[in-house]
């Protein structure tokens, strides 16, 4: 009943942070997925990499990079400023931040992933947020089209996970659709590897356990799909890997010691691996550049380098000066999190720990070299125009 002649299904399973170097030295689906290649990542966090995978575009082209960017005129967060007078010990509790994030998300109708993280409330009214929409829906990108725009326009029956759901629910949902036998393309989203790697680091036996779980689940998924389709093409891909953290630097203290006034002389935001600065005076520029050059565990990225990385933005939207830490170095404290961690990503794509992967049971279409090429694999598999 569910079977008609020569049915083909392509499944793309995205596993966040399943890096090439995380796979190294481990057994993972070698028999089922013998075609294996390393992919160069996109510079930035998942908020930059996932849009690149879904669209084949660079951050400059799709307009997604780090979550927060300086835009006091359009900041939706001005109403939160009064919370800046509350003691940080209260408002920085994870649970309080999470509840507030939910309230803000609902109040503004954001459908994307939203977290206030630990951006100080006294400063948050200066920033806007780049992922207000659901990336996994048609129209989800700030600029350009994603794979779901193409699938819908060309009427391809497909399945996509709800990224808000846990992995077992996403597996059950894709299997249910496969059993109906009507879809031709599926995008399965698996996010918990990233959280685990941040917490325990890539060398931990916990990671082996988690990979064994993925291996079992994907083998089972293939078996289910093969019962309902004549041909099943499975691709496992990732967005980046995970470096092991060995050094903390207090970049915020180094900048605050300059005696410049926040908002009047400069604006800064500190992601885990990046300090991003907007400079309002020549004096502030001179002093901040000098201070960053004193920091031995990272460097300022040149305009040329940012252009090569596809991270040169119109009007320096995401920062006029980008300081990047060396692999394994994180900025503590920063505005992205308050918990101590073992693993981090968001380093230069040249670092081997940044490399992502593409594993498949058939040779991948084209010659994918970078995570942006996953988009072209998907358009080829779904038979939609690239
Ligand atoms: Zn992560």
mmCIF file of C-alpha atoms and ligand atoms in Angstrom:
data_model
loop_
_atom_site.group_PDB
_atom_site.id
_atom_site.type_symbol
_atom_site.label_atom_id
_atom_site.label_comp_id
_atom_site.label_asym_id
_atom_site.label_seq_id
_atom_site.Cartn_x
_atom_site.Cartn_y
_atom_site.Cartn_z
ATOM 1 C CA UNK A 1 0.000 0.000 0.000
ATOM 2 C CA UNK A 2 2.757 2.384 0.928
ATOM 3 C CA UNK A 3 5.048 1.069 -1.792
ATOM 4 C CA UNK A 4 4.982 2.072 -5.445
ATOM 5 C CA UNK A 5 7.644 1.367 -8.071
ATOM 6 C CA UNK A 6 11.356 2.216 -7.540
ATOM 7 C CA UNK A 7 11.006 4.638 -4.705
ATOM 8 C CA UNK A 8 14.035 6.578 -3.571
ATOM 9 C CA UNK A 9 14.581 8.417 -0.292
ATOM 10 C CA UNK A 10 17.473 10.711 0.647
ATOM 11 C CA UNK A 11 18.073 11.350 4.328
ATOM 12 C CA UNK A 12 20.437 14.061 5.554
ATOM 13 C CA UNK A 13 21.202 13.649 9.242
ATOM 14 C CA UNK A 14 22.828 16.685 10.792
ATOM 15 C CA UNK A 15 24.783 15.991 13.988
ATOM 16 C CA UNK A 16 25.897 19.234 15.598
ATOM 17 C CA UNK A 17 29.663 19.308 16.320
ATOM 18 C CA UNK A 18 30.456 15.837 14.940
ATOM 19 C CA UNK A 19 33.830 17.091 13.727
ATOM 20 C CA UNK A 20 36.363 15.245 11.587
ATOM 21 C CA UNK A 21 38.719 15.211 14.571
ATOM 22 C CA UNK A 22 35.966 13.926 16.859
ATOM 23 C CA UNK A 23 35.587 10.938 14.496
ATOM 24 C CA UNK A 24 39.326 10.301 14.316
ATOM 25 C CA UNK A 25 40.359 7.127 16.108
ATOM 26 C CA UNK A 26 36.745 6.087 16.665
ATOM 27 C CA UNK A 27 34.611 3.507 14.890
ATOM 28 C CA UNK A 28 31.447 5.047 13.555
ATOM 29 C CA UNK A 29 29.219 3.466 10.890
ATOM 30 C CA UNK A 30 32.216 2.507 8.679
ATOM 31 C CA UNK A 31 30.292 -0.385 7.094
ATOM 32 C CA UNK A 32 27.091 1.493 6.448
ATOM 33 C CA UNK A 33 28.673 4.829 5.475
ATOM 34 C CA UNK A 34 31.934 4.037 3.635
ATOM 35 C CA UNK A 35 32.142 7.371 1.783
ATOM 36 C CA UNK A 36 33.753 9.772 4.219
ATOM 37 C CA UNK A 37 35.172 13.213 3.791
ATOM 38 C CA UNK A 38 36.365 16.161 5.781
ATOM 39 C CA UNK A 39 34.572 19.468 5.159
ATOM 40 C CA UNK A 40 35.938 22.930 5.865
ATOM 41 C CA UNK A 41 33.739 24.802 8.311
ATOM 42 C CA UNK A 42 32.387 28.330 8.086
ATOM 43 C CA UNK A 43 33.926 30.884 10.444
ATOM 44 C CA UNK A 44 31.529 31.555 13.310
ATOM 45 C CA UNK A 45 29.342 29.589 15.706
ATOM 46 C CA UNK A 46 26.420 27.329 14.781
ATOM 47 C CA UNK A 47 24.391 30.519 14.279
ATOM 48 C CA UNK A 48 26.612 31.134 11.217
ATOM 49 C CA UNK A 49 27.347 27.534 10.144
ATOM 50 C CA UNK A 50 23.789 26.179 10.075
ATOM 51 C CA UNK A 51 22.475 28.945 7.761
ATOM 52 C CA UNK A 52 25.487 28.262 5.487
ATOM 53 C CA UNK A 53 24.649 24.537 5.362
ATOM 54 C CA UNK A 54 20.984 25.256 4.635
ATOM 55 C CA UNK A 55 21.711 27.791 1.866
ATOM 56 C CA UNK A 56 25.204 27.253 0.441
ATOM 57 C CA UNK A 57 25.854 30.927 1.204
ATOM 58 C CA UNK A 58 28.584 32.627 3.223
ATOM 59 C CA UNK A 59 27.708 34.667 6.330
ATOM 60 C CA UNK A 60 28.200 37.855 4.287
ATOM 61 C CA UNK A 61 25.574 36.588 1.856
ATOM 62 C CA UNK A 62 22.931 35.212 4.240
ATOM 63 C CA UNK A 63 23.539 37.808 6.947
ATOM 64 C CA UNK A 64 23.726 35.439 9.938
ATOM 65 C CA UNK A 65 26.783 35.375 12.163
ATOM 66 C CA UNK A 66 27.112 35.809 15.938
ATOM 67 C CA UNK A 67 23.728 36.324 17.605
ATOM 68 C CA UNK A 68 24.104 39.887 18.888
ATOM 69 C CA UNK A 69 25.159 42.951 16.927
ATOM 70 C CA UNK A 70 25.297 46.627 17.726
ATOM 71 C CA UNK A 71 22.192 48.457 16.512
ATOM 72 C CA UNK A 72 20.784 50.746 19.198
ATOM 73 C CA UNK A 73 18.157 52.191 16.862
ATOM 74 C CA UNK A 74 16.532 48.868 16.088
ATOM 75 C CA UNK A 75 17.274 47.033 19.323
ATOM 76 C CA UNK A 76 14.159 45.212 20.506
ATOM 77 C CA UNK A 77 15.693 44.903 23.964
ATOM 78 C CA UNK A 78 15.512 48.483 25.207
ATOM 79 C CA UNK A 79 12.671 47.550 27.553
ATOM 80 C CA UNK A 80 15.044 45.205 29.424
ATOM 81 C CA UNK A 81 17.431 47.958 30.406
ATOM 82 C CA UNK A 82 15.812 48.580 33.835
ATOM 83 C CA UNK A 83 16.797 45.034 34.793
ATOM 84 C CA UNK A 84 20.378 46.294 34.661
ATOM 85 C CA UNK A 85 19.952 47.762 38.156
ATOM 86 C CA UNK A 86 19.245 44.336 39.660
ATOM 87 C CA UNK A 87 22.191 42.507 41.197
ATOM 88 C CA UNK A 88 23.927 40.279 38.636
ATOM 89 C CA UNK A 89 23.894 37.433 41.148
ATOM 90 C CA UNK A 90 20.123 37.370 40.700
ATOM 91 C CA UNK A 91 19.584 38.073 37.000
ATOM 92 C CA UNK A 92 22.511 35.960 35.867
ATOM 93 C CA UNK A 93 21.126 32.760 37.347
ATOM 94 C CA UNK A 94 20.685 30.367 34.441
ATOM 95 C CA UNK A 95 17.067 29.695 35.307
ATOM 96 C CA UNK A 96 16.180 33.394 35.536
ATOM 97 C CA UNK A 97 17.898 34.063 32.200
ATOM 98 C CA UNK A 98 16.085 31.139 30.583
ATOM 99 C CA UNK A 99 12.687 32.316 31.808
ATOM 100 C CA UNK A 100 13.394 35.855 30.640
ATOM 101 C CA UNK A 101 14.577 34.532 27.272
ATOM 102 C CA UNK A 102 11.263 32.708 26.876
ATOM 103 C CA UNK A 103 9.287 35.822 27.800
ATOM 104 C CA UNK A 104 11.228 37.994 25.363
ATOM 105 C CA UNK A 105 10.927 35.403 22.615
ATOM 106 C CA UNK A 106 7.160 35.231 23.042
ATOM 107 C CA UNK A 107 6.716 38.997 23.415
ATOM 108 C CA UNK A 108 8.544 39.685 20.161
ATOM 109 C CA UNK A 109 7.196 36.697 18.238
ATOM 110 C CA UNK A 110 10.674 35.316 17.525
ATOM 111 C CA UNK A 111 10.433 31.838 15.994
ATOM 112 C CA UNK A 112 14.195 31.180 15.831
ATOM 113 C CA UNK A 113 16.507 29.957 18.556
ATOM 114 C CA UNK A 114 16.668 32.666 21.159
ATOM 115 C CA UNK A 115 18.753 32.986 24.298
ATOM 116 C CA UNK A 116 19.672 36.119 26.174
ATOM 117 C CA UNK A 117 22.849 34.317 27.239
ATOM 118 C CA UNK A 118 24.684 36.609 29.631
ATOM 119 C CA UNK A 119 24.652 39.907 27.795
ATOM 120 C CA UNK A 120 24.380 42.481 30.613
ATOM 121 C CA UNK A 121 20.925 44.073 30.826
ATOM 122 C CA UNK A 122 22.571 47.463 31.208
ATOM 123 C CA UNK A 123 23.966 47.026 27.657
ATOM 124 C CA UNK A 124 21.458 44.813 25.883
ATOM 125 C CA UNK A 125 19.392 47.758 24.617
ATOM 126 C CA UNK A 126 22.316 48.560 22.292
ATOM 127 C CA UNK A 127 22.086 45.247 20.467
ATOM 128 C CA UNK A 128 19.864 43.529 17.971
ATOM 129 C CA UNK A 129 19.657 39.760 17.392
ATOM 130 C CA UNK A 130 20.242 37.983 14.077
ATOM 131 C CA UNK A 131 18.123 34.824 14.370
ATOM 132 C CA UNK A 132 14.573 36.053 14.854
ATOM 133 C CA UNK A 133 13.078 33.543 12.429
ATOM 134 C CA UNK A 134 13.034 29.750 12.290
ATOM 135 C CA UNK A 135 16.000 28.806 10.061
ATOM 136 C CA UNK A 136 14.393 25.480 9.185
ATOM 137 C CA UNK A 137 11.354 27.004 7.507
ATOM 138 C CA UNK A 138 10.961 28.610 4.072
ATOM 139 C CA UNK A 139 11.838 32.291 4.416
ATOM 140 C CA UNK A 140 13.965 31.542 7.496
ATOM 141 C CA UNK A 141 17.090 33.345 6.342
ATOM 142 C CA UNK A 142 17.798 37.043 6.702
ATOM 143 C CA UNK A 143 18.880 37.063 3.047
ATOM 144 C CA UNK A 144 18.723 34.453 0.312
ATOM 145 C CA UNK A 145 16.924 31.130 0.189
ATOM 146 C CA UNK A 146 17.382 27.947 2.160
ATOM 147 C CA UNK A 147 16.766 24.356 1.068
ATOM 148 C CA UNK A 148 13.208 24.517 2.433
ATOM 149 C CA UNK A 149 12.335 27.441 0.123
ATOM 150 C CA UNK A 150 13.406 25.235 -2.798
ATOM 151 C CA UNK A 151 11.641 22.092 -1.598
ATOM 152 C CA UNK A 152 8.349 23.914 -1.097
ATOM 153 C CA UNK A 153 8.508 25.801 -4.367
ATOM 154 C CA UNK A 154 9.199 22.653 -6.331
ATOM 155 C CA UNK A 155 6.635 20.632 -4.442
ATOM 156 C CA UNK A 156 9.012 17.963 -3.139
ATOM 157 C CA UNK A 157 7.409 15.977 -0.310
ATOM 158 C CA UNK A 158 9.871 16.185 2.600
ATOM 159 C CA UNK A 159 10.359 15.840 6.310
ATOM 160 C CA UNK A 160 12.262 18.220 8.562
ATOM 161 C CA UNK A 161 12.812 17.780 12.297
ATOM 162 C CA UNK A 162 11.483 20.233 14.804
ATOM 163 C CA UNK A 163 14.789 21.498 16.249
ATOM 164 C CA UNK A 164 13.078 22.322 19.518
ATOM 165 C CA UNK A 165 12.476 18.632 20.186
ATOM 166 C CA UNK A 166 14.944 16.165 21.702
ATOM 167 C CA UNK A 167 16.739 13.668 19.468
ATOM 168 C CA UNK A 168 14.587 10.630 20.271
ATOM 169 C CA UNK A 169 11.444 12.590 19.369
ATOM 170 C CA UNK A 170 13.073 13.697 16.102
ATOM 171 C CA UNK A 171 13.978 10.089 15.288
ATOM 172 C CA UNK A 172 10.435 8.918 16.005
ATOM 173 C CA UNK A 173 8.990 11.730 13.843
ATOM 174 C CA UNK A 174 11.177 10.986 10.815
ATOM 175 C CA UNK A 175 10.450 7.257 11.082
ATOM 176 C CA UNK A 176 6.716 7.945 11.217
ATOM 177 C CA UNK A 177 6.958 9.960 7.987
ATOM 178 C CA UNK A 178 9.158 7.327 6.337
ATOM 179 C CA UNK A 179 6.596 4.667 7.189
ATOM 180 C CA UNK A 180 3.980 6.674 5.289
ATOM 181 C CA UNK A 181 6.257 6.252 2.273
ATOM 182 C CA UNK A 182 5.411 9.610 0.736
ATOM 183 C CA UNK A 183 8.461 11.775 1.392
ATOM 184 C CA UNK A 184 11.452 11.847 -0.961
ATOM 185 C CA UNK A 185 13.790 13.888 1.219
ATOM 186 C CA UNK A 186 14.353 14.128 4.973
ATOM 187 C CA UNK A 187 16.439 16.476 7.095
ATOM 188 C CA UNK A 188 17.022 15.003 10.535
ATOM 189 C CA UNK A 189 18.374 17.403 13.155
ATOM 190 C CA UNK A 190 20.422 16.072 16.060
ATOM 191 C CA UNK A 191 21.754 18.686 18.478
ATOM 192 C CA UNK A 192 22.824 17.055 21.698
ATOM 193 C CA UNK A 193 26.342 16.026 20.605
ATOM 194 C CA UNK A 194 27.332 19.697 20.706
ATOM 195 C CA UNK A 195 26.212 20.173 24.308
ATOM 196 C CA UNK A 196 27.963 16.959 25.377
ATOM 197 C CA UNK A 197 31.237 17.925 23.673
ATOM 198 C CA UNK A 198 31.168 21.373 25.282
ATOM 199 C CA UNK A 199 30.677 19.737 28.647
ATOM 200 C CA UNK A 200 33.090 16.794 28.571
ATOM 201 C CA UNK A 201 35.442 17.487 25.633
ATOM 202 C CA UNK A 202 36.137 15.349 22.573
ATOM 203 C CA UNK A 203 38.413 12.830 24.335
ATOM 204 C CA UNK A 204 35.836 11.704 26.896
ATOM 205 C CA UNK A 205 34.449 8.134 26.938
ATOM 206 C CA UNK A 206 31.030 9.805 27.214
ATOM 207 C CA UNK A 207 31.504 10.766 23.572
ATOM 208 C CA UNK A 208 32.154 7.114 22.608
ATOM 209 C CA UNK A 209 28.917 6.161 24.346
ATOM 210 C CA UNK A 210 26.976 8.858 22.554
ATOM 211 C CA UNK A 211 28.415 7.832 19.188
ATOM 212 C CA UNK A 212 27.490 4.216 19.813
ATOM 213 C CA UNK A 213 23.943 5.437 20.438
ATOM 214 C CA UNK A 214 23.905 7.374 17.150
ATOM 215 C CA UNK A 215 25.266 4.307 15.389
ATOM 216 C CA UNK A 216 22.468 2.118 16.723
ATOM 217 C CA UNK A 217 19.767 4.667 16.010
ATOM 218 C CA UNK A 218 20.928 5.434 12.466
ATOM 219 C CA UNK A 219 21.330 1.727 11.655
ATOM 220 C CA UNK A 220 17.771 1.215 12.825
ATOM 221 C CA UNK A 221 16.571 4.248 10.847
ATOM 222 C CA UNK A 222 18.202 2.840 7.700
ATOM 223 C CA UNK A 223 16.518 -0.510 8.278
ATOM 224 C CA UNK A 224 13.122 1.177 8.632
ATOM 225 C CA UNK A 225 13.721 3.259 5.507
ATOM 226 C CA UNK A 226 14.882 0.239 3.514
ATOM 227 C CA UNK A 227 11.645 -1.546 4.343
ATOM 228 C CA UNK A 228 9.640 1.263 2.732
ATOM 229 C CA UNK A 229 11.881 2.406 -0.112
ATOM 230 C CA UNK A 230 13.780 0.628 -2.880
ATOM 231 C CA UNK A 231 16.769 2.871 -2.490
ATOM 232 C CA UNK A 232 17.855 4.831 0.596
ATOM 233 C CA UNK A 233 20.671 7.351 0.400
ATOM 234 C CA UNK A 234 21.902 8.397 3.854
ATOM 235 C CA UNK A 235 24.196 11.369 4.518
ATOM 236 C CA UNK A 236 25.513 12.277 7.967
ATOM 237 C CA UNK A 237 26.958 15.774 8.207
ATOM 238 C CA UNK A 238 28.059 18.337 10.763
ATOM 239 C CA UNK A 239 28.784 22.044 11.023
ATOM 240 C CA UNK A 240 32.096 22.096 12.914
ATOM 241 C CA UNK A 241 34.170 20.117 15.395
ATOM 242 C CA UNK A 242 35.252 20.822 18.959
ATOM 243 C CA UNK A 243 38.588 21.985 20.370
ATOM 244 C CA UNK A 244 39.669 21.168 23.905
ATOM 245 C CA UNK A 245 39.888 24.268 26.084
ATOM 246 C CA UNK A 246 43.240 24.788 27.794
ATOM 247 C CA UNK A 247 43.437 28.528 28.518
ATOM 248 C CA UNK A 248 41.099 31.241 29.798
ATOM 249 C CA UNK A 249 41.774 34.907 29.100
ATOM 250 C CA UNK A 250 40.055 37.893 30.678
ATOM 251 C CA UNK A 251 39.739 40.102 27.622
ATOM 252 C CA UNK A 252 36.977 42.156 29.206
ATOM 253 C CA UNK A 253 39.232 43.222 32.085
ATOM 254 C CA UNK A 254 41.999 44.145 29.651
ATOM 255 C CA UNK A 255 39.642 46.444 27.752
ATOM 256 C CA UNK A 256 37.883 47.852 30.804
ATOM 257 C CA UNK A 257 41.261 48.799 32.309
ATOM 258 C CA UNK A 258 41.722 51.319 29.491
ATOM 259 C CA UNK A 259 39.334 53.716 31.225
ATOM 260 C CA UNK A 260 37.244 54.213 28.081
ATOM 261 C CA UNK A 261 33.526 54.738 28.464
ATOM 262 C CA UNK A 262 31.237 52.014 27.169
ATOM 263 C CA UNK A 263 28.746 53.300 24.591
ATOM 264 C CA UNK A 264 30.407 56.738 24.435
ATOM 265 C CA UNK A 265 33.889 55.642 23.292
ATOM 266 C CA UNK A 266 33.257 52.092 22.174
ATOM 267 C CA UNK A 267 30.870 49.157 22.296
ATOM 268 C CA UNK A 268 32.023 45.581 22.721
ATOM 269 C CA UNK A 269 30.548 42.145 22.948
ATOM 270 C CA UNK A 270 32.441 39.083 24.050
ATOM 271 C CA UNK A 271 31.572 35.722 22.518
ATOM 272 C CA UNK A 272 33.478 32.676 23.774
ATOM 273 C CA UNK A 273 36.230 32.935 21.152
ATOM 274 C CA UNK A 274 35.754 36.465 19.823
ATOM 275 C CA UNK A 275 35.798 40.007 21.068
ATOM 276 C CA UNK A 276 33.856 42.266 18.689
ATOM 277 C CA UNK A 277 34.260 46.005 18.905
ATOM 278 C CA UNK A 278 32.576 49.113 17.538
ATOM 279 C CA UNK A 279 34.784 52.166 17.895
ATOM 280 C CA UNK A 280 33.352 55.640 18.230
ATOM 281 C CA UNK A 281 36.530 57.678 18.460
ATOM 282 C CA UNK A 282 40.014 57.430 16.946
ATOM 283 C CA UNK A 283 41.456 57.443 20.440
ATOM 284 C CA UNK A 284 39.317 54.450 21.441
ATOM 285 C CA UNK A 285 40.416 52.612 18.299
ATOM 286 C CA UNK A 286 44.076 53.315 18.955
ATOM 287 C CA UNK A 287 43.919 52.197 22.583
ATOM 288 C CA UNK A 288 41.788 49.113 21.989
ATOM 289 C CA UNK A 289 43.966 47.954 19.078
ATOM 290 C CA UNK A 290 47.065 48.435 21.256
ATOM 291 C CA UNK A 291 45.476 46.509 24.131
ATOM 292 C CA UNK A 292 44.419 43.616 21.865
ATOM 293 C CA UNK A 293 47.889 43.443 20.356
ATOM 294 C CA UNK A 294 49.211 42.925 23.900
ATOM 295 C CA UNK A 295 47.078 39.792 24.281
ATOM 296 C CA UNK A 296 49.259 36.831 23.273
ATOM 297 C CA UNK A 297 46.439 34.247 23.014
ATOM 298 C CA UNK A 298 44.712 35.631 19.937
ATOM 299 C CA UNK A 299 44.816 38.209 17.205
ATOM 300 C CA UNK A 300 42.869 40.865 15.353
ATOM 301 C CA UNK A 301 41.553 39.555 12.022
ATOM 302 C CA UNK A 302 42.395 41.792 9.084
ATOM 303 C CA UNK A 303 39.747 43.050 6.676
ATOM 304 C CA UNK A 304 41.322 40.899 3.956
ATOM 305 C CA UNK A 305 41.107 37.795 6.062
ATOM 306 C CA UNK A 306 37.483 38.464 6.998
ATOM 307 C CA UNK A 307 36.676 38.906 3.301
ATOM 308 C CA UNK A 308 38.321 35.565 2.448
ATOM 309 C CA UNK A 309 36.292 33.917 5.211
ATOM 310 C CA UNK A 310 33.070 35.381 3.829
ATOM 311 C CA UNK A 311 32.609 37.329 7.056
ATOM 312 C CA UNK A 312 32.969 40.910 5.815
ATOM 313 C CA UNK A 313 29.616 42.523 6.464
ATOM 314 C CA UNK A 314 28.021 45.650 5.067
ATOM 315 C CA UNK A 315 28.592 48.527 7.457
ATOM 316 C CA UNK A 316 30.651 46.258 9.727
ATOM 317 C CA UNK A 317 27.358 44.977 11.098
ATOM 318 C CA UNK A 318 28.976 42.414 13.399
ATOM 319 C CA UNK A 319 31.914 44.534 14.546
ATOM 320 C CA UNK A 320 34.470 46.988 13.235
ATOM 321 C CA UNK A 321 37.254 45.082 14.890
ATOM 322 C CA UNK A 322 37.197 41.312 15.373
ATOM 323 C CA UNK A 323 39.597 39.716 17.825
ATOM 324 C CA UNK A 324 39.794 35.902 17.600
ATOM 325 C CA UNK A 325 41.390 33.686 20.233
ATOM 326 C CA UNK A 326 43.769 30.863 19.356
ATOM 327 C CA UNK A 327 42.337 27.319 19.325
ATOM 328 C CA UNK A 328 41.711 26.092 22.872
ATOM 329 C CA UNK A 329 41.598 29.609 24.335
ATOM 330 C CA UNK A 330 38.304 31.039 25.591
ATOM 331 C CA UNK A 331 37.289 34.448 26.826
ATOM 332 C CA UNK A 332 36.143 34.285 30.470
ATOM 333 C CA UNK A 333 33.955 35.990 31.459
ATOM 334 C CA UNK A 334 32.062 36.403 28.213
ATOM 335 C CA UNK A 335 28.526 37.166 27.116
ATOM 336 C CA UNK A 336 27.732 33.680 25.808
ATOM 337 C CA UNK A 337 27.740 31.639 28.975
ATOM 338 C CA UNK A 338 28.596 31.516 32.643
ATOM 339 C CA UNK A 339 29.317 27.833 33.120
ATOM 340 C CA UNK A 340 32.848 26.427 32.902
ATOM 341 C CA UNK A 341 33.330 24.230 29.837
ATOM 342 C CA UNK A 342 35.779 21.683 28.445
ATOM 343 C CA UNK A 343 35.212 22.047 24.690
ATOM 344 C CA UNK A 344 34.678 25.040 22.405
ATOM 345 C CA UNK A 345 34.338 25.815 18.711
ATOM 346 C CA UNK A 346 34.176 29.059 16.781
ATOM 347 C CA UNK A 347 37.917 29.156 16.039
ATOM 348 C CA UNK A 348 39.569 29.781 12.689
ATOM 349 C CA UNK A 349 38.422 27.309 9.988
ATOM 350 C CA UNK A 350 42.114 26.497 9.347
ATOM 351 C CA UNK A 351 42.280 24.790 12.751
ATOM 352 C CA UNK A 352 41.797 21.013 12.262
ATOM 353 C CA UNK A 353 39.375 20.927 15.204
ATOM 354 C CA UNK A 354 37.085 23.202 13.180
ATOM 355 C CA UNK A 355 36.669 20.644 10.391
ATOM 356 C CA UNK A 356 33.237 19.118 9.869
ATOM 357 C CA UNK A 357 32.406 15.823 8.124
ATOM 358 C CA UNK A 358 30.220 14.258 5.474
ATOM 359 C CA UNK A 359 29.638 10.495 5.669
ATOM 360 C CA UNK A 360 27.401 8.623 3.248
ATOM 361 C CA UNK A 361 26.391 5.214 1.907
ATOM 362 C CA UNK A 362 26.691 6.441 -1.712
ATOM 363 C CA UNK A 363 29.296 8.734 -3.272
ATOM 364 C CA UNK A 364 28.075 12.291 -2.587
ATOM 365 C CA UNK A 365 26.954 14.256 -5.662
ATOM 366 C CA UNK A 366 29.458 16.900 -6.740
ATOM 367 C CA UNK A 367 32.743 17.184 -4.920
ATOM 368 C CA UNK A 368 31.848 18.654 -1.519
ATOM 369 C CA UNK A 369 34.774 20.382 0.189
ATOM 370 C CA UNK A 370 33.112 22.783 2.619
ATOM 371 C CA UNK A 371 29.949 22.788 4.721
ATOM 372 C CA UNK A 372 28.341 25.210 2.230
ATOM 373 C CA UNK A 373 28.519 22.328 -0.286
ATOM 374 C CA UNK A 374 26.093 20.301 1.852
ATOM 375 C CA UNK A 375 23.421 22.575 0.387
ATOM 376 C CA UNK A 376 24.394 21.439 -3.132
ATOM 377 C CA UNK A 377 24.327 17.804 -2.014
ATOM 378 C CA UNK A 378 20.797 18.405 -0.708
ATOM 379 C CA UNK A 379 19.516 20.138 -3.853
ATOM 380 C CA UNK A 380 20.945 17.308 -5.987
ATOM 381 C CA UNK A 381 19.438 14.639 -3.749
ATOM 382 C CA UNK A 382 16.022 16.333 -3.668
ATOM 383 C CA UNK A 383 16.165 17.046 -7.413
ATOM 384 C CA UNK A 384 15.510 20.766 -6.969
ATOM 385 C CA UNK A 385 17.308 23.578 -8.777
ATOM 386 C CA UNK A 386 20.563 24.634 -7.130
HETATM 387 ZN ZN1 LIG B 1 28.342 24.572 20.352
#
